[in-house]
């Protein structure tokens, strides 16, 4: 006789199989989720889409006696400008130019800007003007690196500072010799930006990294299909663009919003030698090591000493300086710094030494020399 148990097995195994499937799906979803992701527009820029610097020289007038005092180029520029306007200055005339200042005008010409649009400009004093507050910039041509004029600047200055002086005393808040003029220049010439004219668009990563380049290529190919993007090197990604120019705007908009989890950068510790600041990223690791670092303190005390002769000695009173130098050293005990597998462990181990930032610079350099610091040490 044959006995079968179909219902017994189905009832007993169905809940276990269901829970196993749910657990597998949960693990798969957790593994698929990146730790953090950034938009591709924050990680890379489009080749050819950039600002172009402009520069110009001009005059600012209307200053309240705070202009250039002894700048010869200001006088020469004023004479030239007045001559172009039909005003003749007699030879040997000493112009009082306290209300005029020579300035340099700088601006950035954005990509795809068209003639007639306005851009912001920055105006900076070139001579010895005390303040540009309340001045008016006269028409100044702004040129590019090719010598062509791309914009004309003119307008009233905006300065977020103030100053006053009287009786040899003065007070100043913020910078008075430079400021901005919002929408102070009108674009006269556009810069051609052939975007995708050859059928391809190149993305340039902000930082060179092979891992990030590969992840960006994979993300683009997942969104648009295999073969859409190719990494040329660790910084440049070539993308096949639509043939029609009107389709490239939407295509690039979609690419910029693709989220990519960048690869973890190299372990690095940056030290500012001037201020003693120490900054390290999350990939920094240290190994067990022993550190002995003592604080050396030098104290110099100087006191005036007056030597006065006796009443019948016939000498004179002499004032001299007497200095006392004290040298002390402390905290030279050998301490063990435990290795850390995370940034928090590294910080805890270094804080155990009780060293200030200036001492920490020397300690990190010594740890790097013996191989206990697993990070690149960069001094700026």
XYZ file of C-alpha atoms in Angstrom:
380
model
C 0.000 0.000 0.000
C 1.307 3.419 -0.975
C 0.761 6.434 1.290
C 1.216 9.943 -0.013
C 1.367 13.152 2.008
C 0.894 15.943 -0.478
C -1.139 18.151 1.819
C 1.223 17.647 4.764
C 4.296 18.722 2.829
C 2.622 21.636 1.121
C 1.284 23.051 4.384
C 4.557 22.573 6.250
C 6.926 23.891 3.589
C 4.872 26.725 2.114
C 5.449 29.186 5.034
C 9.179 28.394 5.146
C 9.575 28.834 1.402
C 7.596 32.078 1.488
C 9.711 33.514 4.295
C 12.882 32.436 2.517
C 11.833 34.190 -0.662
C 10.995 37.370 1.277
C 14.368 37.267 3.043
C 16.188 36.809 -0.280
C 14.299 39.722 -1.827
C 15.057 41.900 1.203
C 18.767 41.111 1.042
C 18.825 41.735 -2.686
C 17.155 45.101 -2.251
C 19.563 46.098 0.520
C 22.568 45.090 -1.552
C 21.235 46.972 -4.566
C 20.826 50.224 -2.614
C 23.949 52.439 -2.789
C 25.384 53.932 0.347
C 24.857 57.394 -1.111
C 24.452 58.727 -4.615
C 24.980 62.064 -6.305
C 23.563 63.493 -9.461
C 25.855 63.278 -12.436
C 25.686 67.080 -12.829
C 27.392 67.364 -9.411
C 30.150 64.931 -10.378
C 30.932 66.025 -13.922
C 30.658 68.892 -16.375
C 29.936 68.939 -20.090
C 32.972 69.604 -22.242
C 32.714 72.992 -23.936
C 30.015 74.307 -21.585
C 31.940 76.751 -19.415
C 32.351 80.406 -18.498
C 34.846 82.661 -20.262
C 36.700 85.352 -18.269
C 36.550 88.978 -19.416
C 38.652 91.941 -18.334
C 38.689 95.671 -18.963
C 40.212 98.963 -17.791
C 38.048 101.975 -17.050
C 37.419 105.060 -14.964
C 35.064 105.540 -12.052
C 33.808 109.059 -11.418
C 31.596 110.724 -8.839
C 33.699 109.800 -5.814
C 33.461 112.073 -2.791
C 37.124 113.114 -2.677
C 38.246 109.505 -2.185
C 39.655 108.895 -5.667
C 43.242 108.517 -6.874
C 45.646 111.119 -5.542
C 48.963 110.570 -7.320
C 48.278 107.953 -9.999
C 49.762 109.159 -13.323
C 47.817 106.619 -15.412
C 44.550 107.995 -14.053
C 45.421 111.484 -15.307
C 46.522 110.108 -18.666
C 43.323 108.062 -19.030
C 41.182 111.076 -18.107
C 42.908 113.290 -20.698
C 42.443 110.613 -23.384
C 38.773 110.159 -22.565
C 38.070 113.892 -22.552
C 39.884 114.251 -25.882
C 37.647 111.564 -27.431
C 34.621 113.512 -26.197
C 35.873 116.727 -27.822
C 37.284 118.390 -24.710
C 40.815 119.804 -25.122
C 43.006 120.101 -22.037
C 45.789 122.729 -22.285
C 49.310 121.439 -21.919
C 50.731 121.698 -18.396
C 47.324 121.758 -16.720
C 47.412 120.073 -13.311
C 44.132 118.215 -13.006
C 42.613 117.598 -9.592
C 41.312 114.068 -9.879
C 40.225 113.340 -6.325
C 36.789 112.334 -7.609
C 38.146 109.939 -10.276
C 39.714 106.497 -9.863
C 41.248 104.048 -12.315
C 39.664 100.601 -11.965
C 39.907 97.097 -13.385
C 36.638 95.464 -14.395
C 36.290 91.674 -14.498
C 33.384 89.428 -15.413
C 32.534 85.874 -16.448
C 30.751 85.319 -19.754
C 28.404 82.334 -19.255
C 27.942 79.639 -21.858
C 25.161 80.101 -24.433
C 24.667 83.772 -23.501
C 23.334 85.924 -26.346
C 23.913 89.584 -27.316
C 21.657 91.939 -25.397
C 21.686 89.942 -22.175
C 23.317 91.348 -19.041
C 25.966 89.905 -16.724
C 27.332 90.945 -13.327
C 30.729 92.621 -13.086
C 33.330 93.185 -10.375
C 35.114 96.548 -10.124
C 38.444 96.890 -8.271
C 40.592 99.955 -7.644
C 43.903 100.076 -9.498
C 45.447 103.166 -7.918
C 45.484 104.581 -4.389
C 41.805 105.465 -4.117
C 40.540 105.319 -0.548
C 37.002 104.285 -1.441
C 34.862 103.568 -4.496
C 31.623 104.018 -2.595
C 29.042 106.029 -4.533
C 31.018 106.019 -7.780
C 29.782 105.518 -11.328
C 31.679 103.373 -13.793
C 31.997 104.917 -17.230
C 31.536 102.770 -20.343
C 34.280 100.153 -20.318
C 34.829 97.513 -23.036
C 35.408 94.013 -21.683
C 37.730 91.824 -23.734
C 38.427 88.116 -23.850
C 41.719 86.287 -24.183
C 41.569 86.763 -27.975
C 41.440 90.566 -27.660
C 37.865 90.827 -28.960
C 35.261 92.935 -27.142
C 32.456 90.733 -25.806
C 30.622 93.117 -23.447
C 30.293 96.780 -22.461
C 30.218 97.674 -18.759
C 28.704 100.746 -17.129
C 26.724 101.493 -13.985
C 26.671 102.537 -10.341
C 28.796 100.732 -7.779
C 27.376 98.691 -4.902
C 29.699 98.349 -1.890
C 28.734 96.650 1.365
C 31.113 98.623 3.562
C 31.663 101.974 5.223
C 34.535 104.064 6.516
C 35.358 107.382 8.152
C 38.473 109.272 9.253
C 39.195 112.443 11.251
C 42.060 113.844 13.299
C 44.455 111.059 12.332
C 42.031 108.309 13.377
C 40.084 106.134 10.973
C 37.651 103.250 11.001
C 36.710 100.968 8.130
C 34.159 98.187 7.801
C 34.679 95.616 5.039
C 36.454 96.395 1.775
C 35.907 99.789 0.176
C 38.200 99.502 -2.832
C 36.215 96.809 -4.657
C 32.574 96.031 -5.317
C 30.051 94.624 -7.770
C 27.570 96.056 -10.230
C 24.650 93.655 -10.758
C 23.743 93.390 -14.443
C 26.427 96.002 -15.084
C 27.511 94.774 -18.524
C 25.626 94.157 -21.758
C 26.814 91.269 -23.916
C 27.747 92.367 -27.433
C 29.228 89.167 -28.841
C 28.338 85.503 -28.262
C 30.761 82.606 -27.955
C 30.017 79.650 -30.187
C 29.514 76.390 -28.273
C 29.266 73.483 -30.733
C 27.541 71.016 -28.449
C 27.331 67.541 -29.916
C 27.843 68.692 -33.487
C 29.900 65.552 -34.255
C 27.270 63.234 -32.773
C 29.009 62.782 -29.404
C 29.089 64.641 -26.105
C 31.913 64.338 -23.614
C 31.462 64.495 -19.851
C 34.445 65.504 -17.727
C 34.551 64.298 -14.118
C 35.493 66.893 -11.538
C 38.022 64.464 -10.013
C 40.055 61.810 -11.772
C 38.846 58.395 -10.637
C 38.603 55.163 -12.644
C 35.952 53.705 -10.335
C 33.648 56.709 -10.585
C 34.080 56.828 -14.371
C 33.096 53.170 -14.682
C 30.063 53.590 -12.415
C 28.911 56.616 -14.406
C 29.183 54.674 -17.668
C 27.172 51.786 -16.218
C 24.466 54.147 -14.929
C 24.127 55.901 -18.312
C 23.979 52.604 -20.200
C 21.295 51.306 -17.842
C 19.194 54.392 -18.533
C 19.687 54.675 -22.308
C 20.844 51.236 -23.400
C 24.182 49.463 -23.855
C 26.822 51.285 -25.872
C 25.498 54.770 -25.150
C 28.465 55.795 -22.982
C 32.131 54.838 -23.066
C 34.891 55.831 -20.648
C 37.888 57.181 -22.576
C 40.014 57.472 -19.428
C 39.616 58.140 -15.713
C 38.139 61.585 -16.342
C 36.411 61.767 -19.747
C 33.229 59.876 -20.700
C 32.029 59.927 -24.299
C 28.260 59.750 -24.845
C 26.478 59.206 -28.164
C 24.141 62.182 -28.620
C 20.891 62.413 -30.600
C 21.256 63.518 -34.184
C 18.728 66.362 -33.926
C 19.884 69.456 -31.983
C 16.442 69.935 -30.420
C 16.639 66.452 -28.861
C 19.987 67.056 -27.164
C 18.579 69.396 -24.499
C 16.201 66.805 -23.108
C 18.836 64.115 -23.517
C 21.385 66.063 -21.444
C 18.751 66.969 -18.859
C 18.090 63.270 -18.270
C 21.804 62.468 -18.095
C 22.473 65.223 -15.534
C 19.809 63.817 -13.193
C 21.153 60.243 -13.263
C 22.319 59.278 -9.778
C 25.760 57.728 -9.441
C 27.429 56.405 -6.298
C 31.018 57.708 -6.602
C 33.873 55.396 -5.734
C 35.568 55.966 -2.425
C 38.569 58.238 -2.801
C 42.063 57.500 -1.605
C 42.813 57.904 2.068
C 44.213 61.397 2.534
C 45.235 63.691 5.376
C 45.560 67.387 4.502
C 47.673 69.590 6.765
C 47.751 73.372 6.590
C 51.282 74.262 7.661
C 50.381 77.923 8.273
C 47.392 77.443 10.556
C 48.018 73.929 11.864
C 44.640 72.671 10.657
C 44.369 68.920 10.070
C 41.581 67.395 7.955
C 41.226 63.705 7.081
C 38.638 61.745 5.126
C 36.768 58.621 6.168
C 39.201 56.238 4.440
C 42.110 57.087 6.784
C 43.353 54.172 8.893
C 46.146 53.840 11.454
C 48.005 50.815 12.781
C 49.087 50.190 16.348
C 52.107 52.279 17.237
C 53.838 53.902 20.202
C 54.252 57.673 20.327
C 56.236 59.850 22.729
C 55.786 63.560 22.152
C 56.803 66.207 24.648
C 55.793 69.853 24.748
C 58.741 72.247 24.817
C 57.972 75.605 26.450
C 60.315 78.605 26.468
C 59.437 81.590 28.698
C 61.449 84.829 28.513
C 60.888 87.494 31.170
C 62.472 90.929 30.768
C 62.529 93.496 33.591
C 64.015 97.028 33.536
C 66.896 97.589 35.989
C 68.087 101.077 37.016
C 71.703 101.501 38.126
C 72.197 104.681 40.159
C 75.703 105.701 41.403
C 76.499 107.031 44.831
C 76.086 110.699 45.585
C 79.876 111.402 45.532
C 80.805 108.998 42.712
C 80.206 111.507 39.937
C 78.557 108.980 37.653
C 75.190 108.967 35.883
C 72.065 106.876 36.198
C 71.888 104.035 33.666
C 68.766 102.025 32.704
C 69.319 98.441 31.563
C 67.285 95.320 30.780
C 67.600 92.041 32.675
C 66.192 88.901 31.068
C 65.371 85.512 32.596
C 64.882 82.469 30.379
C 63.018 79.383 31.586
C 62.889 76.138 29.635
C 60.403 73.392 30.502
C 59.492 70.125 28.821
C 56.586 67.875 29.741
C 54.450 65.053 28.472
C 57.248 62.919 27.003
C 55.863 59.577 28.192
C 55.558 56.777 25.629
C 51.921 56.141 24.767
C 50.313 53.462 22.646
C 47.989 54.575 19.857
C 45.559 51.814 18.962
C 44.806 51.168 15.323
C 41.342 52.028 14.057
C 39.109 50.496 11.423
C 36.945 53.612 11.127
C 37.394 57.364 11.205
C 35.909 57.531 14.715
C 38.508 55.030 15.967
C 41.300 57.046 14.348
C 40.123 60.264 16.001
C 39.768 58.518 19.358
C 43.297 57.117 19.135
C 44.848 60.485 18.216
C 42.879 62.347 20.887
C 44.290 59.980 23.487
C 47.686 61.626 22.987
C 46.317 64.963 24.184
C 48.258 66.856 21.503
C 47.239 70.208 20.101
C 46.861 70.679 16.324
C 50.387 72.011 15.922
C 51.850 68.951 17.668
C 49.525 66.665 15.717
C 51.168 67.768 12.475
C 54.544 66.426 13.624
C 52.979 63.253 14.999
C 51.194 62.442 11.737
C 54.369 63.021 9.745
C 56.296 60.645 12.013
C 53.508 58.031 11.841
C 53.580 58.240 8.042
C 57.360 57.736 8.058
C 57.157 54.510 10.113
C 54.198 53.172 8.111
C 51.577 53.428 10.846
C 49.500 56.001 8.957
C 47.747 54.355 6.005
C 46.911 57.520 4.100
C 48.414 60.035 1.728
C 49.843 63.016 3.578
C 49.406 66.353 1.799
C 50.789 69.618 3.163
C 49.342 72.857 1.796
